[in-house]
PDB file of C-alpha atoms in Angstrom:
ATOM      1  CA  MET A   1     119.828 136.837 160.945  1.00 41.00           C
ATOM      2  CA  THR A   2     118.503 138.423 164.090  1.00 38.00           C
ATOM      3  CA  LYS A   3     119.773 141.901 164.849  1.00 39.00           C
ATOM      4  CA  LYS A   4     121.362 142.393 168.231  1.00 39.00           C
ATOM      5  CA  ASN A   5     119.641 145.099 170.387  1.00 39.00           C
ATOM      6  CA  ASP A   6     121.817 147.915 171.053  1.00 45.00           C
ATOM      7  CA  LYS A   7     122.522 147.909 174.486  1.00 46.00           C
ATOM      8  CA  HIS A   8     122.599 151.757 174.782  1.00 49.00           C
ATOM      9  CA  SER A   9     119.045 152.102 173.081  1.00 56.00           C
ATOM     10  CA  THR A  10     117.322 152.499 176.182  1.00 64.00           C
ATOM     11  CA  ASP A  11     119.593 154.294 178.041  1.00 86.00           C
ATOM     12  CA  THR A  12     118.480 157.726 179.857  1.00 93.00           C
ATOM     13  CA  PRO A  13     120.416 160.649 178.339  1.00 95.00           C
ATOM     14  CA  GLU A  14     122.138 161.000 181.759  1.00 96.00           C
ATOM     15  CA  GLU A  15     123.484 157.141 181.546  1.00 96.00           C
ATOM     16  CA  HIS A  16     124.498 157.206 177.915  1.00 96.00           C
ATOM     17  CA  LEU A  17     126.620 160.587 178.601  1.00 97.00           C
ATOM     18  CA  SER A  18     128.247 159.211 182.019  1.00 96.00           C
ATOM     19  CA  ALA A  19     128.792 156.144 180.171  1.00 96.00           C
ATOM     20  CA  ALA A  20     130.739 158.046 177.459  1.00 96.00           C
ATOM     21  CA  ASP A  21     132.573 160.845 179.315  1.00 97.00           C
ATOM     22  CA  PRO A  22     134.085 160.848 182.839  1.00 96.00           C
ATOM     23  CA  ILE A  23     134.147 164.166 183.239  1.00 97.00           C
ATOM     24  CA  LEU A  24     130.462 164.954 182.219  1.00 96.00           C
ATOM     25  CA  SER A  25     129.723 162.128 184.310  1.00 97.00           C
ATOM     26  CA  GLN A  26     131.023 164.181 187.707  1.00 97.00           C
ATOM     27  CA  LEU A  27     128.556 167.079 186.668  1.00 97.00           C
ATOM     28  CA  ILE A  28     125.651 164.352 186.126  1.00 97.00           C
ATOM     29  CA  VAL A  29     126.392 163.503 189.872  1.00 97.00           C
ATOM     30  CA  LYS A  30     126.713 167.103 191.015  1.00 97.00           C
ATOM     31  CA  PHE A  31     123.668 168.662 189.365  1.00 97.00           C
ATOM     32  CA  GLY A  32     121.218 165.495 188.921  1.00 96.00           C
ATOM     33  CA  LYS A  33     118.658 164.822 186.520  1.00 94.00           C
ATOM     34  CA  CYS A  34     118.774 167.291 183.527  1.00 95.00           C
ATOM     35  CA  THR A  35     115.416 169.643 183.365  1.00 93.00           C
ATOM     36  CA  LEU A  36     116.025 171.126 180.174  1.00 88.00           C
ATOM     37  CA  PHE A  37     112.828 169.508 178.535  1.00 85.00           C
ATOM     38  CA  GLN A  38     110.478 169.881 181.200  1.00 78.00           C
ATOM     39  CA  ARG A  39     108.846 172.866 179.710  1.00 76.00           C
ATOM     40  CA  ASN A  40     105.810 174.005 177.660  1.00 79.00           C
ATOM     41  CA  TYR A  41     106.286 174.344 173.922  1.00 82.00           C
ATOM     42  CA  ASP A  42     106.329 177.894 173.038  1.00 89.00           C
ATOM     43  CA  PRO A  43     108.295 178.519 170.020  1.00 92.00           C
ATOM     44  CA  TYR A  44     107.294 182.040 169.338  1.00 94.00           C
ATOM     45  CA  GLY A  45     108.044 183.097 172.835  1.00 93.00           C
ATOM     46  CA  THR A  46     111.172 181.138 173.187  1.00 92.00           C
ATOM     47  CA  LEU A  47     112.559 182.864 170.184  1.00 94.00           C
ATOM     48  CA  VAL A  48     111.493 186.340 171.373  1.00 94.00           C
ATOM     49  CA  ARG A  49     113.102 185.594 174.877  1.00 92.00           C
ATOM     50  CA  SER A  50     116.485 184.390 172.713  1.00 90.00           C
ATOM     51  CA  ILE A  51     116.288 188.007 170.608  1.00 93.00           C
ATOM     52  CA  ILE A  52     115.970 190.022 174.302  1.00 93.00           C
ATOM     53  CA  SER A  53     118.638 188.192 175.401  1.00 89.00           C
ATOM     54  CA  GLN A  54     121.478 188.582 172.870  1.00 88.00           C
ATOM     55  CA  GLN A  55     124.580 189.812 174.133  1.00 86.00           C
ATOM     56  CA  LEU A  56     123.381 190.816 177.922  1.00 86.00           C
ATOM     57  CA  SER A  57     124.030 189.219 181.095  1.00 83.00           C
ATOM     58  CA  ALA A  58     121.235 186.920 182.201  1.00 81.00           C
ATOM     59  CA  LYS A  59     120.102 189.334 184.855  1.00 88.00           C
ATOM     60  CA  VAL A  60     119.922 192.215 182.454  1.00 92.00           C
ATOM     61  CA  ALA A  61     117.856 190.382 179.928  1.00 92.00           C
ATOM     62  CA  ASP A  62     115.429 188.845 182.763  1.00 92.00           C
ATOM     63  CA  THR A  63     114.915 192.458 183.978  1.00 95.00           C
ATOM     64  CA  ILE A  64     114.094 193.910 180.299  1.00 95.00           C
ATOM     65  CA  GLU A  65     112.222 190.696 179.391  1.00 95.00           C
ATOM     66  CA  GLY A  66     109.733 191.353 182.369  1.00 95.00           C
ATOM     67  CA  ARG A  67     109.199 195.067 181.492  1.00 96.00           C
ATOM     68  CA  VAL A  68     108.052 193.864 178.070  1.00 95.00           C
ATOM     69  CA  LEU A  69     105.739 191.067 179.418  1.00 94.00           C
ATOM     70  CA  ALA A  70     104.069 193.671 181.700  1.00 94.00           C
ATOM     71  CA  LEU A  71     103.682 195.891 178.466  1.00 93.00           C
ATOM     72  CA  VAL A  72     102.123 192.954 176.662  1.00 92.00           C
ATOM     73  CA  GLN A  73     100.967 190.803 179.217  1.00 89.00           C
ATOM     74  CA  ASP A  74     101.545 187.363 177.060  1.00 89.00           C
ATOM     75  CA  PHE A  75     104.309 186.900 174.413  1.00 91.00           C
ATOM     76  CA  ASN A  76     102.230 186.305 171.349  1.00 93.00           C
ATOM     77  CA  PRO A  77     102.382 187.983 167.992  1.00 96.00           C
ATOM     78  CA  ALA A  78      99.140 189.990 168.223  1.00 96.00           C
ATOM     79  CA  ASN A  79      99.923 191.389 171.551  1.00 95.00           C
ATOM     80  CA  ILE A  80     103.575 192.362 170.486  1.00 96.00           C
ATOM     81  CA  LEU A  81     102.272 194.298 167.216  1.00 96.00           C
ATOM     82  CA  GLU A  82      99.966 196.169 169.339  1.00 95.00           C
ATOM     83  CA  ILE A  83     102.876 197.545 171.211  1.00 95.00           C
ATOM     84  CA  PRO A  84     104.766 200.629 169.377  1.00 95.00           C
ATOM     85  CA  ILE A  85     108.509 200.352 168.844  1.00 96.00           C
ATOM     86  CA  ASP A  86     109.115 203.344 171.364  1.00 96.00           C
ATOM     87  CA  ARG A  87     107.280 201.737 173.864  1.00 95.00           C
ATOM     88  CA  LEU A  88     109.763 198.377 173.718  1.00 96.00           C
ATOM     89  CA  ARG A  89     112.328 200.726 173.755  1.00 96.00           C
ATOM     90  CA  GLU A  90     111.257 202.535 177.071  1.00 95.00           C
ATOM     91  CA  ALA A  91     110.873 198.856 178.346  1.00 95.00           C
ATOM     92  CA  GLY A  92     114.752 198.566 177.780  1.00 95.00           C
ATOM     93  CA  LEU A  93     114.829 196.919 174.311  1.00 95.00           C
ATOM     94  CA  SER A  94     117.021 198.541 171.613  1.00 95.00           C
ATOM     95  CA  GLY A  95     115.801 199.966 168.687  1.00 95.00           C
ATOM     96  CA  ALA A  96     117.103 197.236 166.617  1.00 96.00           C
ATOM     97  CA  LYS A  97     115.873 194.342 168.879  1.00 96.00           C
ATOM     98  CA  SER A  98     112.083 195.950 168.633  1.00 96.00           C
ATOM     99  CA  ARG A  99     112.054 195.900 165.041  1.00 97.00           C
ATOM    100  CA  TYR A 100     113.019 192.276 164.801  1.00 97.00           C
ATOM    101  CA  ILE A 101     110.665 191.407 167.293  1.00 96.00           C
ATOM    102  CA  HIS A 102     107.959 192.948 165.444  1.00 97.00           C
ATOM    103  CA  GLU A 103     109.189 191.747 161.905  1.00 97.00           C
ATOM    104  CA  LEU A 104     109.194 188.025 163.671  1.00 97.00           C
ATOM    105  CA  SER A 105     105.747 188.686 164.909  1.00 97.00           C
ATOM    106  CA  SER A 106     104.482 189.901 161.435  1.00 97.00           C
ATOM    107  CA  ARG A 107     105.815 186.966 159.543  1.00 97.00           C
ATOM    108  CA  VAL A 108     104.216 184.588 162.161  1.00 96.00           C
ATOM    109  CA  ILE A 109     100.816 186.080 161.995  1.00 97.00           C
ATOM    110  CA  ASP A 110     100.860 186.273 157.983  1.00 96.00           C
ATOM    111  CA  GLY A 111     102.741 182.472 157.541  1.00 95.00           C
ATOM    112  CA  ARG A 112     105.693 183.406 156.217  1.00 95.00           C
ATOM    113  CA  MET A 113     107.443 181.686 159.635  1.00 95.00           C
ATOM    114  CA  ASN A 114     105.773 178.722 160.674  1.00 94.00           C
ATOM    115  CA  PHE A 115     107.543 177.084 163.436  1.00 94.00           C
ATOM    116  CA  ASP A 116     105.545 173.653 163.003  1.00 92.00           C
ATOM    117  CA  ASP A 117     107.405 173.334 159.398  1.00 94.00           C
ATOM    118  CA  LEU A 118     110.994 173.110 161.057  1.00 94.00           C
ATOM    119  CA  HIS A 119     110.148 169.943 162.923  1.00 92.00           C
ATOM    120  CA  ALA A 120     110.882 168.012 159.548  1.00 93.00           C
ATOM    121  CA  LYS A 121     113.826 169.725 158.981  1.00 95.00           C
ATOM    122  CA  SER A 122     117.777 169.029 160.052  1.00 95.00           C
ATOM    123  CA  ASN A 123     119.646 171.074 162.673  1.00 94.00           C
ATOM    124  CA  ASP A 124     121.661 172.710 159.725  1.00 95.00           C
ATOM    125  CA  GLU A 125     118.465 173.322 157.521  1.00 96.00           C
ATOM    126  CA  ALA A 126     116.409 174.709 160.743  1.00 96.00           C
ATOM    127  CA  ILE A 127     119.213 176.856 161.197  1.00 95.00           C
ATOM    128  CA  ALA A 128     119.422 178.228 157.478  1.00 95.00           C
ATOM    129  CA  ILE A 129     115.656 179.166 157.773  1.00 95.00           C
ATOM    130  CA  LEU A 130     115.768 180.960 160.929  1.00 95.00           C
ATOM    131  CA  SER A 131     118.844 182.972 160.028  1.00 94.00           C
ATOM    132  CA  GLU A 132     116.504 184.507 157.349  1.00 94.00           C
ATOM    133  CA  LEU A 133     114.561 186.342 160.277  1.00 95.00           C
ATOM    134  CA  PRO A 134     116.223 189.758 161.003  1.00 94.00           C
ATOM    135  CA  GLY A 135     118.076 189.702 164.148  1.00 93.00           C
ATOM    136  CA  VAL A 136     118.402 185.958 164.019  1.00 94.00           C
ATOM    137  CA  GLY A 137     121.938 184.357 163.935  1.00 92.00           C
ATOM    138  CA  ARG A 138     123.576 181.327 164.194  1.00 91.00           C
ATOM    139  CA  TRP A 139     123.686 181.438 168.260  1.00 89.00           C
ATOM    140  CA  THR A 140     119.997 182.488 168.433  1.00 91.00           C
ATOM    141  CA  ALA A 141     119.001 179.792 165.967  1.00 94.00           C
ATOM    142  CA  GLU A 142     121.041 177.233 168.144  1.00 93.00           C
ATOM    143  CA  MET A 143     119.398 178.450 171.159  1.00 91.00           C
ATOM    144  CA  PHE A 144     116.089 178.068 169.446  1.00 93.00           C
ATOM    145  CA  LEU A 145     116.505 174.198 168.670  1.00 94.00           C
ATOM    146  CA  ILE A 146     117.185 173.425 172.083  1.00 94.00           C
ATOM    147  CA  PHE A 147     114.874 175.670 174.062  1.00 91.00           C
ATOM    148  CA  GLY A 148     112.292 176.260 171.138  1.00 91.00           C
ATOM    149  CA  LEU A 149     111.974 172.887 169.508  1.00 93.00           C
ATOM    150  CA  GLY A 150     113.506 170.765 172.432  1.00 92.00           C
ATOM    151  CA  ARG A 151     116.202 169.169 170.386  1.00 94.00           C
ATOM    152  CA  SER A 152     118.362 166.677 172.126  1.00 94.00           C
ATOM    153  CA  ASP A 153     121.124 166.637 169.956  1.00 96.00           C
ATOM    154  CA  VAL A 154     122.379 170.295 169.067  1.00 96.00           C
ATOM    155  CA  LEU A 155     125.762 171.406 169.578  1.00 95.00           C
ATOM    156  CA  ALA A 156     125.642 175.351 170.183  1.00 93.00           C
ATOM    157  CA  GLN A 157     128.939 176.085 168.052  1.00 89.00           C
ATOM    158  CA  GLY A 158     128.175 179.913 168.721  1.00 85.00           C
ATOM    159  CA  ASP A 159     127.822 179.695 172.351  1.00 90.00           C
ATOM    160  CA  ALA A 160     130.892 181.222 173.783  1.00 90.00           C
ATOM    161  CA  GLY A 161     130.172 180.117 177.354  1.00 91.00           C
ATOM    162  CA  LEU A 162     130.103 176.274 176.216  1.00 94.00           C
ATOM    163  CA  LYS A 163     133.501 176.494 174.798  1.00 94.00           C
ATOM    164  CA  ARG A 164     134.968 178.281 177.844  1.00 94.00           C
ATOM    165  CA  ALA A 165     133.352 175.631 180.072  1.00 96.00           C
ATOM    166  CA  VAL A 166     135.171 172.883 177.568  1.00 96.00           C
ATOM    167  CA  ARG A 167     138.732 174.830 178.419  1.00 96.00           C
ATOM    168  CA  LEU A 168     137.907 174.954 181.986  1.00 96.00           C
ATOM    169  CA  LEU A 169     136.867 171.352 182.131  1.00 97.00           C
ATOM    170  CA  TYR A 170     138.953 169.247 179.464  1.00 96.00           C
ATOM    171  CA  GLY A 171     142.060 171.771 179.091  1.00 95.00           C
ATOM    172  CA  GLU A 172     143.051 174.704 177.014  1.00 93.00           C
ATOM    173  CA  LYS A 173     144.169 172.879 174.166  1.00 93.00           C
ATOM    174  CA  ALA A 174     140.660 171.086 174.356  1.00 94.00           C
ATOM    175  CA  VAL A 175     138.771 171.422 170.743  1.00 94.00           C
ATOM    176  CA  PHE A 176     135.266 172.010 171.300  1.00 94.00           C
ATOM    177  CA  GLU A 177     133.719 170.490 168.586  1.00 94.00           C
ATOM    178  CA  LYS A 178     135.810 167.129 168.915  1.00 95.00           C
ATOM    179  CA  VAL A 179     134.883 166.761 172.686  1.00 96.00           C
ATOM    180  CA  GLY A 180     131.367 167.430 171.825  1.00 96.00           C
ATOM    181  CA  LYS A 181     131.273 164.337 169.576  1.00 96.00           C
ATOM    182  CA  LYS A 182     131.450 162.066 172.353  1.00 95.00           C
ATOM    183  CA  TRP A 183     127.966 163.403 173.581  1.00 97.00           C
ATOM    184  CA  LYS A 184     125.941 162.414 170.528  1.00 96.00           C
ATOM    185  CA  PRO A 185     123.080 161.537 170.328  1.00 96.00           C
ATOM    186  CA  PHE A 186     122.697 163.924 173.675  1.00 97.00           C
ATOM    187  CA  ARG A 187     124.542 167.157 172.772  1.00 97.00           C
ATOM    188  CA  SER A 188     121.831 169.581 174.094  1.00 97.00           C
ATOM    189  CA  VAL A 189     121.856 167.569 177.413  1.00 97.00           C
ATOM    190  CA  ALA A 190     125.627 167.995 177.690  1.00 97.00           C
ATOM    191  CA  SER A 191     125.423 171.342 176.953  1.00 96.00           C
ATOM    192  CA  TRP A 192     122.995 172.013 180.014  1.00 96.00           C
ATOM    193  CA  TYR A 193     125.221 170.538 182.372  1.00 97.00           C
ATOM    194  CA  LEU A 194     128.118 172.708 181.164  1.00 96.00           C
ATOM    195  CA  TRP A 195     125.624 175.912 181.865  1.00 94.00           C
ATOM    196  CA  LYS A 196     124.747 174.498 185.186  1.00 94.00           C
ATOM    197  CA  TYR A 197     128.902 174.364 185.752  1.00 96.00           C
ATOM    198  CA  LEU A 198     129.398 177.504 184.263  1.00 92.00           C
ATOM    199  CA  ASP A 199     126.530 179.110 186.548  1.00 89.00           C
ATOM    200  CA  SER A 200     127.557 177.391 189.892  1.00 87.00           C
TER     201      SER A 200
END
């Protein structure tokens, strides 16, 4: 028996989401094509930036990131470890975040943390591995799956902003996880549109 072609199999993420969710369709028209994955593969740098931005506004995080980058020139483990924790703190990082980034750098250099190994893991498996790193909780791990590994189907349950956007767009009683089901297999892309909505 010949298997019928899935009519959605060649849809772009935007086409799939527009067909699945009328509310999201309006955001896609407003903001255009998603540019979430138009970036270089840099898992280490992405995770460092995620740690820096924890519990900070985007503006403050960008300022501190710029100061740290001025010290190290480039986000790579060897460069980070050359900068004492006290100098990282002078750039605006907390003592805890400075230690987290140093520990991450040490684990990358000695091989205890190999980002390439995560590609074969499920989202939950990868989150569990990442959460073993000091200073990396669920939100940081979820952001890393999206921005570091470029995974297109992550529903960041630890992101308060996404939950707020769902309440604003779908009603106060809307359940985040239930709304997110209709976005599969492009939940990361849907999230990008919700972040754009909040930023606007």
